[in-house]
Coordinates of C-alpha atoms in Angstrom, one line a residue:
Chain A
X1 CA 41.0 5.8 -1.8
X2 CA 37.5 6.3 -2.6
X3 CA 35.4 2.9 -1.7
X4 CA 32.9 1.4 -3.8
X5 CA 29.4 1.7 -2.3
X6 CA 26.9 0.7 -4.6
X7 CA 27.3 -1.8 -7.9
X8 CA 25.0 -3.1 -10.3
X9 CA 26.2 -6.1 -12.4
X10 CA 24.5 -6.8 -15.6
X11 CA 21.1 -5.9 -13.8
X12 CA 17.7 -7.0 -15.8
X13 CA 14.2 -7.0 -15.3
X14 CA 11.1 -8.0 -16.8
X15 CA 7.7 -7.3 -15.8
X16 CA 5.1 -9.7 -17.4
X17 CA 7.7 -10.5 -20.2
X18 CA 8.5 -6.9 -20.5
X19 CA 11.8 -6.0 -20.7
X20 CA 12.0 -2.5 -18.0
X21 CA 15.7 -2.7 -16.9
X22 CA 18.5 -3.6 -19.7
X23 CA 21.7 -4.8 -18.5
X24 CA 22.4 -1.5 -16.1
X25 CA 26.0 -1.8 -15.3
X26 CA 27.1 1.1 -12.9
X27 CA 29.5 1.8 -10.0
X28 CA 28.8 4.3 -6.9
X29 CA 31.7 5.7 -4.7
X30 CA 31.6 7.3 -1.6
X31 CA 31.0 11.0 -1.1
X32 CA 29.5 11.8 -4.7
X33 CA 27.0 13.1 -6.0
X34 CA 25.4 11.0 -8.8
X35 CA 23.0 12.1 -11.4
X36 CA 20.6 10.1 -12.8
X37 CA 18.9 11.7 -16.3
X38 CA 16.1 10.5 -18.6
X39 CA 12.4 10.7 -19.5
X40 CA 9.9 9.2 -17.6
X41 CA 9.9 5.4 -18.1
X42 CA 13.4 5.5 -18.8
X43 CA 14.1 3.5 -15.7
X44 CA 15.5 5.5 -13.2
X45 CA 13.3 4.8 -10.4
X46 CA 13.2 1.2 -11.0
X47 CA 17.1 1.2 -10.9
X48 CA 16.6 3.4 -7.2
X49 CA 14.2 0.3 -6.0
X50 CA 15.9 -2.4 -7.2
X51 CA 18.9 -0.6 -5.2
X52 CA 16.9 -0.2 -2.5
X53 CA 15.6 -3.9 -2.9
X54 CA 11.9 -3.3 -3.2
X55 CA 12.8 -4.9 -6.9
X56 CA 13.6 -8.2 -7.2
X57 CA 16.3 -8.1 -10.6
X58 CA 15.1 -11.1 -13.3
X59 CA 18.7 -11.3 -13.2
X60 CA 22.3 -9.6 -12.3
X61 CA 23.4 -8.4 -8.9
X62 CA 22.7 -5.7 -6.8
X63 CA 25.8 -5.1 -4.0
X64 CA 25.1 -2.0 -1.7
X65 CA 28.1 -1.9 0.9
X66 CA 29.5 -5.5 0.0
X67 CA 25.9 -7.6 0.7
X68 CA 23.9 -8.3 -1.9
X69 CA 20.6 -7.4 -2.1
X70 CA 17.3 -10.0 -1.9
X71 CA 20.4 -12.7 -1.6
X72 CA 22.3 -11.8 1.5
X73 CA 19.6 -9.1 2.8
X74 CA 16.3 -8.2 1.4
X75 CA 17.1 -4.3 1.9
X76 CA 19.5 -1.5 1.3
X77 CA 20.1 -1.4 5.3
X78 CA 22.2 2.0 5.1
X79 CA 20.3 3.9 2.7
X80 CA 17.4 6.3 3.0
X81 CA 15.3 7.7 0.3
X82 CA 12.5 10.1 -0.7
X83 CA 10.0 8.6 -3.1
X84 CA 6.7 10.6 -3.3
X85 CA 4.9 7.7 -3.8
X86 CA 5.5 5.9 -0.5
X87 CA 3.4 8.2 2.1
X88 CA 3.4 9.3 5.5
X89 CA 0.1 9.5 7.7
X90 CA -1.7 12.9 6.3
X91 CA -3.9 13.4 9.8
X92 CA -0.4 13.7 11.7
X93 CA 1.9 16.7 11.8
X94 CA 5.5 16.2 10.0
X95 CA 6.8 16.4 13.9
X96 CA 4.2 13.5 14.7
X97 CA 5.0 11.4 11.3
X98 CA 9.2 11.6 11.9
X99 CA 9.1 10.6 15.4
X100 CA 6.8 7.7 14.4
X101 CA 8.9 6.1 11.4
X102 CA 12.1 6.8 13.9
X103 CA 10.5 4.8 16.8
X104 CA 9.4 2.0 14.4
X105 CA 12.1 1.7 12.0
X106 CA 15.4 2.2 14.8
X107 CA 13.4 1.2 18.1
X108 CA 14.4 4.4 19.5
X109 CA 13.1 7.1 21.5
X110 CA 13.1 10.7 19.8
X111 CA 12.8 14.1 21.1
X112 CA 10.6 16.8 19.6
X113 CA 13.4 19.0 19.7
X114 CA 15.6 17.1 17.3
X115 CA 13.0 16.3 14.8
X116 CA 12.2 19.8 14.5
X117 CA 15.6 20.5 14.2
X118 CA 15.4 17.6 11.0
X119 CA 12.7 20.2 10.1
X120 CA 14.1 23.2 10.1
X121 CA 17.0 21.6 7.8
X122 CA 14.9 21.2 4.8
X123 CA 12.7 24.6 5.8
X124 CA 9.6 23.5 7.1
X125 CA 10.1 24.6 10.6
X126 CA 7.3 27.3 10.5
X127 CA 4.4 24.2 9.5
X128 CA 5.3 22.2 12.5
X129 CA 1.7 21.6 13.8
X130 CA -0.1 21.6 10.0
X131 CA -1.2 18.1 9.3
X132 CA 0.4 16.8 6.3
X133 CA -3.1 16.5 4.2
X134 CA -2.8 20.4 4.2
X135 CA 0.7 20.5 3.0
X136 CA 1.4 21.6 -1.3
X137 CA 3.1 19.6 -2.9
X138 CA 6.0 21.4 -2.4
X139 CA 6.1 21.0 1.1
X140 CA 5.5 17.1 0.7
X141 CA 8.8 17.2 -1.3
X142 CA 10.1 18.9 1.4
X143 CA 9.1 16.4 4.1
X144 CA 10.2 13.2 1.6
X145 CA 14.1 14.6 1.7
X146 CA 13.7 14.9 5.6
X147 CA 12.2 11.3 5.9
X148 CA 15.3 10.4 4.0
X149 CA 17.7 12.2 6.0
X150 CA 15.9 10.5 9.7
X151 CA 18.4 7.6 9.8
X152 CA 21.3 10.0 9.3
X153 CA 22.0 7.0 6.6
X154 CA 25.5 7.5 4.4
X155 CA 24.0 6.6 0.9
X156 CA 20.8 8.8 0.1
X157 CA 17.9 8.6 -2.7
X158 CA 16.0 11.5 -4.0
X159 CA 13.6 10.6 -6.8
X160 CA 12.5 13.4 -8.4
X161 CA 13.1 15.7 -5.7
X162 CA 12.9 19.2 -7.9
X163 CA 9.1 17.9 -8.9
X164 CA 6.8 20.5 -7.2
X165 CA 9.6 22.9 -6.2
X166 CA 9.7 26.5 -6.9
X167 CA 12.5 28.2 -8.1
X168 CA 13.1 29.0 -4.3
X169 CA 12.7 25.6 -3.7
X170 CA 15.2 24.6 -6.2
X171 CA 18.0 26.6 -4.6
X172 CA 17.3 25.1 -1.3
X173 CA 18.0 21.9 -2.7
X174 CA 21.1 22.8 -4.1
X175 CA 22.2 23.9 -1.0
X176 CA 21.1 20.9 0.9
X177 CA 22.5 18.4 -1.9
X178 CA 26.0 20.5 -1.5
X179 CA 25.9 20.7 2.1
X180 CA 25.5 16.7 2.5
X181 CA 28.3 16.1 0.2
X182 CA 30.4 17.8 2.6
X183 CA 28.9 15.9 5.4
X184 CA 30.4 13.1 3.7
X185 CA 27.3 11.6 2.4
X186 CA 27.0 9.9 -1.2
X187 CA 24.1 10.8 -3.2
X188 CA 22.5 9.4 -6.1
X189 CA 19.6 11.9 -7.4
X190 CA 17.2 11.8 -10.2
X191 CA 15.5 14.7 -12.2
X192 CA 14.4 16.1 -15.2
X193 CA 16.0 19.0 -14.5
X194 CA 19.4 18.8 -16.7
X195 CA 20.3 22.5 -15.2
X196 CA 20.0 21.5 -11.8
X197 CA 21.4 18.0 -12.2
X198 CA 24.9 19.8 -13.5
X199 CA 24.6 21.9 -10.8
X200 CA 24.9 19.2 -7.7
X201 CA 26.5 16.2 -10.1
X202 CA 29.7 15.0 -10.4
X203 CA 29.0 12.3 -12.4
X204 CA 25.4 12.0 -15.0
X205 CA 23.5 8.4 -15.7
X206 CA 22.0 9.5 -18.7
X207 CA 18.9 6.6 -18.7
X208 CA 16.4 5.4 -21.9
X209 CA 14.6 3.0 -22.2
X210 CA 15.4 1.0 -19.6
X211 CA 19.4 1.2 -20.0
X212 CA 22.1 3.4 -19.7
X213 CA 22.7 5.4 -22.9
X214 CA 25.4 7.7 -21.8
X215 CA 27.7 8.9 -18.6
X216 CA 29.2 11.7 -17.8
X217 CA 31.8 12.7 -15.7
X218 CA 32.0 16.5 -14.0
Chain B
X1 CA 10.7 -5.3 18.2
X2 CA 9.6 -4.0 21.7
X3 CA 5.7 -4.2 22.5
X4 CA 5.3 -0.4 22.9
X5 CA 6.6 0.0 19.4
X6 CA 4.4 -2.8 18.3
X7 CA 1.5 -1.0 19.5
X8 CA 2.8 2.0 18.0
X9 CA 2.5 -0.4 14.8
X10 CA -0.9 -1.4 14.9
X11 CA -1.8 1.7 15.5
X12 CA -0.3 3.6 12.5
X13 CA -1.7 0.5 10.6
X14 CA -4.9 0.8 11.8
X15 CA -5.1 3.9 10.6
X16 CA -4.4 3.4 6.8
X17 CA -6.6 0.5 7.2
X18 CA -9.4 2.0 8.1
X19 CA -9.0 5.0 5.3
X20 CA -9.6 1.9 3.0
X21 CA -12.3 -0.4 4.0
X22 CA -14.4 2.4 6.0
X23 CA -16.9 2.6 3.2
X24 CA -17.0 -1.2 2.4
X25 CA -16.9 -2.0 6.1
X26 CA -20.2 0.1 6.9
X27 CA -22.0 -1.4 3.9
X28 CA -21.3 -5.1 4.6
X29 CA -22.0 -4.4 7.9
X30 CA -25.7 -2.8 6.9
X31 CA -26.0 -5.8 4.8
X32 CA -25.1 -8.3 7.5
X33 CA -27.4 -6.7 10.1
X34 CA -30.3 -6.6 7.7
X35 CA -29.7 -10.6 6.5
X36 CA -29.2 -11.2 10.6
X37 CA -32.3 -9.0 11.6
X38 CA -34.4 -11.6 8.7
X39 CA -32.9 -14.5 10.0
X40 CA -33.5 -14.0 13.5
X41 CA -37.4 -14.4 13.4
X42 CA -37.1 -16.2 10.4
X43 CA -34.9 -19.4 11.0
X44 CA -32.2 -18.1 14.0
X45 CA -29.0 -18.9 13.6
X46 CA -29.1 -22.0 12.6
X47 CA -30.9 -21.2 9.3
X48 CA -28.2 -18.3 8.9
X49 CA -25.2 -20.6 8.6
X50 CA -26.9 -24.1 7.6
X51 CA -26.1 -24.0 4.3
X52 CA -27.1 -26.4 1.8
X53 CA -27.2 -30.0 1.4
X54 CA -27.3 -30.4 -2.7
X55 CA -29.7 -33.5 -3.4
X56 CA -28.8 -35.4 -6.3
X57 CA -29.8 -33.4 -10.2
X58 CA -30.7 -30.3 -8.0
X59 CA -28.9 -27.5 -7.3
X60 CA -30.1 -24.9 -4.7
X61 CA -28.0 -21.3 -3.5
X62 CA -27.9 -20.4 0.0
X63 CA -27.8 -17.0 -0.7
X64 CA -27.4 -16.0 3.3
X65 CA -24.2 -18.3 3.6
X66 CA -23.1 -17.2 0.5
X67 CA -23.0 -13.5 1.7
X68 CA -22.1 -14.2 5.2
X69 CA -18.7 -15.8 3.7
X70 CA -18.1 -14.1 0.8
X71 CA -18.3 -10.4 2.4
X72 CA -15.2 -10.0 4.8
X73 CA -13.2 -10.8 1.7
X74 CA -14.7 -8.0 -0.2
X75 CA -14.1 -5.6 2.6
X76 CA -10.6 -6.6 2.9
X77 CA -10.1 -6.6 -1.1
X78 CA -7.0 -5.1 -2.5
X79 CA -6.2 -3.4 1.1
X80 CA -4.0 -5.7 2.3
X81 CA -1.9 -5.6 -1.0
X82 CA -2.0 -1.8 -0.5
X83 CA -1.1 -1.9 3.2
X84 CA 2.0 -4.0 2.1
X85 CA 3.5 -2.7 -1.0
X86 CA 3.3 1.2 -0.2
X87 CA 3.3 2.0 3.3
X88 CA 5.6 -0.9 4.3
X89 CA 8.8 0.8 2.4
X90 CA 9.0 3.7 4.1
X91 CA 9.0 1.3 7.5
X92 CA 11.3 -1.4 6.3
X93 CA 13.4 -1.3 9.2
X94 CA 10.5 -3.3 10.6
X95 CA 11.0 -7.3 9.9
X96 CA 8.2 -7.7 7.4
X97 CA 7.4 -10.8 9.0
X98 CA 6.0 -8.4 12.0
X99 CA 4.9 -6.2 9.5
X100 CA 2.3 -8.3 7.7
X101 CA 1.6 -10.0 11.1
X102 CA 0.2 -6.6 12.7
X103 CA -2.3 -6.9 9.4
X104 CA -3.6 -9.8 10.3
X105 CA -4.0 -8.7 13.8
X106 CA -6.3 -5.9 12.4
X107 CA -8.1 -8.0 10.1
X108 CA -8.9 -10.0 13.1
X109 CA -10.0 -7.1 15.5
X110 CA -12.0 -6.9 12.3
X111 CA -13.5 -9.9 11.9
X112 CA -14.6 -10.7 15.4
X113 CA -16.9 -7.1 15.3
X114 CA -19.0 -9.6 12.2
X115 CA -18.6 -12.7 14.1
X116 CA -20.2 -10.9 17.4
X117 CA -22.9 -9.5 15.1
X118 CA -23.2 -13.2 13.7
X119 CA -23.3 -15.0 16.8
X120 CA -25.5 -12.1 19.2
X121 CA -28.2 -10.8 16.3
X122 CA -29.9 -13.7 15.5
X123 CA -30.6 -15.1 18.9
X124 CA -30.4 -18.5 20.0
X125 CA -27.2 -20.3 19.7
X126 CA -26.5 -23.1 20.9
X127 CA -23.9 -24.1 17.8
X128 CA -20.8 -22.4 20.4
X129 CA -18.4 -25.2 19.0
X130 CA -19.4 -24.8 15.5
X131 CA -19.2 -20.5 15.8
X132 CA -15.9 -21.1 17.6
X133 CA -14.6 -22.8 14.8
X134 CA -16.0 -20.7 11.9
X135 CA -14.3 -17.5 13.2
X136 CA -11.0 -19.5 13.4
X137 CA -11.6 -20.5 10.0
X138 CA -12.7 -17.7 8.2
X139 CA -10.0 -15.9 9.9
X140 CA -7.3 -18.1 8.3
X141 CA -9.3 -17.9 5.1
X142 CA -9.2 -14.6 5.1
X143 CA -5.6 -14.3 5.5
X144 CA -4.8 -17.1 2.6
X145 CA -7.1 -14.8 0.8
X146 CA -4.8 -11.6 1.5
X147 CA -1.8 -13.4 1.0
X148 CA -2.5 -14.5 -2.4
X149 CA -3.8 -10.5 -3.2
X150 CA -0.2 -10.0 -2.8
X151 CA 1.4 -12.4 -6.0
X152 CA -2.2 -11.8 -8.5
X153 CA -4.2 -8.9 -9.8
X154 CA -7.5 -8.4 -7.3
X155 CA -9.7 -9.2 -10.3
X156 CA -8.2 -12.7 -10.3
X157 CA -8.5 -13.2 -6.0
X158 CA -12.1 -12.1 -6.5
X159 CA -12.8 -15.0 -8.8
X160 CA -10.7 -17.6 -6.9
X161 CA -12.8 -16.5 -4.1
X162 CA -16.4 -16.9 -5.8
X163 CA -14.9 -20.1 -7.3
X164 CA -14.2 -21.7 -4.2
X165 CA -17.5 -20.7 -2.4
X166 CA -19.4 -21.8 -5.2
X167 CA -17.6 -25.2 -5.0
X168 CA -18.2 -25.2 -1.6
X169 CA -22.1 -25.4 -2.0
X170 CA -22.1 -27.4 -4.9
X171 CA -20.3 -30.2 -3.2
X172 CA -21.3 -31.7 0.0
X173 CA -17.6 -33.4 0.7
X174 CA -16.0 -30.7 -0.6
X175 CA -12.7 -31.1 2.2
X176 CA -12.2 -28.3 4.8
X177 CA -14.3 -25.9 3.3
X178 CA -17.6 -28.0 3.9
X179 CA -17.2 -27.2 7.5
X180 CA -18.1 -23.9 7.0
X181 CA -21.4 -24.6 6.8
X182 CA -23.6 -25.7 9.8
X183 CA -25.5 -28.6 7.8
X184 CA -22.3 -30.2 7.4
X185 CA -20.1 -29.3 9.9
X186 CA -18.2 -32.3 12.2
X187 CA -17.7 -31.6 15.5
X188 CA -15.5 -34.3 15.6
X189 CA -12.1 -32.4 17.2
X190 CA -10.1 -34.4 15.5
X191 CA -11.3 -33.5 12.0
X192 CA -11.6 -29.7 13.3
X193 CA -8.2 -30.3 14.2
X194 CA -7.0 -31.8 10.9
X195 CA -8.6 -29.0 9.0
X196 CA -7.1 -26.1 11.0
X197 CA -3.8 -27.2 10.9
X198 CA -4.1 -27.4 6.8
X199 CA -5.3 -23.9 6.6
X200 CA -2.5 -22.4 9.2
X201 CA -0.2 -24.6 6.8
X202 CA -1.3 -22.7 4.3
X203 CA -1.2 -19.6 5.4
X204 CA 2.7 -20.8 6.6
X205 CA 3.7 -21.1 3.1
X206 CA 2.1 -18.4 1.7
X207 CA 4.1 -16.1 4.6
X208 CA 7.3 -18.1 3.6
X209 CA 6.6 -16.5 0.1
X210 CA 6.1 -12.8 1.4
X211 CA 10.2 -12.3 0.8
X212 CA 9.5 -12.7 -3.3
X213 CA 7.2 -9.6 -3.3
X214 CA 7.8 -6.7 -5.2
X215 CA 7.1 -3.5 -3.7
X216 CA 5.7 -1.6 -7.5
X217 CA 2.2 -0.9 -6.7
X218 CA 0.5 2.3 -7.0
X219 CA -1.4 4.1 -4.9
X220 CA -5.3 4.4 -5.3

């Protein structure tokens, strides 16, 4: 049977007595790939942090893997993410940054080799020695999903990964989204995109305005 | 956390903490060379940090102390906040206990390049007990002062800053904070002591807090 990985239980959260996040209920099981729709505002990266436990909920529970968030831990421990808005160093190379955040975030030594090899997984194996303040924005996508996939974590966050890609860009992803799933990997994935999202979904959170409006199964 | 990975720390730290306060670093520290420069033939060091001692229905400004305490705040501003709510996520396998404590360490290193420029510029010094203690202090200060950045808006820790000086030289027993000033300092170590351990309290309770943040600000 498919086991429960994520829940949020009548989640809220007010910022400055503004209501952001309105009672999101939602369950996530192992080895899918969920969706998560909506305009901007609508909530869906504030739902991915206060998974992740950079958001403290006003009130309601966050359980990732049985412990619950800012209660029995203060972070997600087994998840990784890509957020564009948390950065890397810009005057390192992607090789440089990866080996840094593994060192400091696992205590562990890392090889060139294998980083490059993280590299090469999500395409950027030909800008290995380009420091990051030269990459497009494209490529900064690129290295976000590869910060993500470091830990080799089972849950993974993409925020707005299609922003910035190309149409080439956007088949890679849907490759890489597909090929995780059958690493076993759960996925929970934002977008715009409604195309792309039905592409690599098998279940939609359609967000507004700081709820869940709508779901749908795939 | 093993110490080669804790260097590793600082270092990457360093870093994004110099991409923010490089600018603001180089003009307090033209500023604090120019007031040290004036003050050396002027009055030494003990002019510098003397202070004030209000007389009754008069108020005067020690403009020099006023700078000389007021600045490292203002080059640390909203950094600290910064340092800590958008490049700690991505590292959050780190305890951020450590995390915030490889900060201060920086904002030390920091501080001691002004308090060698305070205490070599203007010449003689024979205050070593009173300079000892004022880097202590306005180290801790400055951490209270990074610690609050974290819970209010920077507009706000500015003005609690500015309060607090001001109310340091408008009162001449104004507790703890009147030893930062030379014309009122006790060298008693008991009451240097007393004081210290207040501060590092404070700065103790303010860490404790560091667990309620909320990791939502946006990059400048």
């Amino acid at each position: 049977m498919t086991q429960l990985v994520v829940e949020l239980r009548n989640v809220n959260k007010k910022f400055r007595g503004k209501h952001v996040l309105h009672n999101i209920n939602l369950k996530v099981y192992e080895n899918k790939v969920y969706g998560f729709s909506g305009p901007n505002g609508a909530g869906k990266t504030l739902t991915f942090k206060t998974i992740l436990g950079f958001i403290k909920p006003s009130n309601g529970e966050v359980i990732v893997e049985g412990k619950r968030i800012r209660k029995d831990t203060m972070f997600a421990e087994n998840i990784g993410f890509s957020m564009q808005e948390y950065g890397v160093l810009g005057d390192k190379t992607a090789t440089e940054n990866l080996i840094l955040l593994n060192m400091l975030n696992n205590n562990a030594e890392t090889s060139d080799m294998s980083m490059q090899q993280l590299l090469s997984y999500v395409g950027l194996d030909h800008h290995n020695n380009d420091k990051i303040k030269n990459y497009s924005l494209g490529m900064k996508q690129r290295l976000s999903i590869a910060v993500a996939l470091l830990n080799d974590n089972d849950i993974l966050i993409f925020d707005e990964p299609t922003n910035a890609l190309d149409d080439s860009g956007q088949e890679f992803l849907v490759a890489l989204v597909n090929d995780l799933k059958l690493k076993g990997k759960t996925i929970l994935i934002s977008s715009h995109d409604k195309t792309f999202l039905n592409q690599v979904s098998d279940h939609i959170f359609k967000f507004n305005e700081g709820t869940i409006v709508g779901e749908q199964v795939l | 956390m093993k110490l080669q990975h804790y260097y590793l720390l600082l270092k990457r730290n360093r870093i994004l903490y110099w991409e923010q306060i490089r600018l603001k670093f180089v003009i307090v520290t033209l500023v604090y060379v120019m007031l040290l420069l004036q003050g050396r033939y002027q009055q030494q060091f003990y002019g510098i940090f003397y202070g004030v001692v209000q007389a009754p229905n008069d108020f005067v400004m020690p403009v020099q102390w006023f700078l000389m305490m007021l600045l490292p705040s203002i080059v640390v501003g909203d950094s600290f906040n910064q340092l800590v709510k958008i490049e700690y996520p991505l590292l959050n396998g780190v305890g951020l206990g450590m995390y915030v404590f490889s900060i201060f360490q920086i904002i030390a290193e920091m501080l001691f390049m002004f308090w060698l420029l305070w205490i070599l510029i203007p010449g003689s010094n024979h205050y070593y007990w009173f300079s000892l203690i004022l880097f202590l202090n306005v180290n801790l200060g400055t951490f209270i002062f990074s610690l609050i950045s974290l819970f209010l808006p920077p507009a706000i820790v500015y003005f609690i800053a500015i309060l607090l000086t001001m109310m340091t030289i408008a009162d001449n027993n104004l507790p703890i904070l009147s030893q930062f000033m030379l014309s009122r300092f006790d060298s008693n170590l008991m009451v240097n002591l007393i004081n210290t351990v207040i501060l590092i309290l404070i700065v103790i309770i303010l860490f404790s807090c560091i667990r309620l943040i909320e990791f939502t600000q946006i990059r400048k």
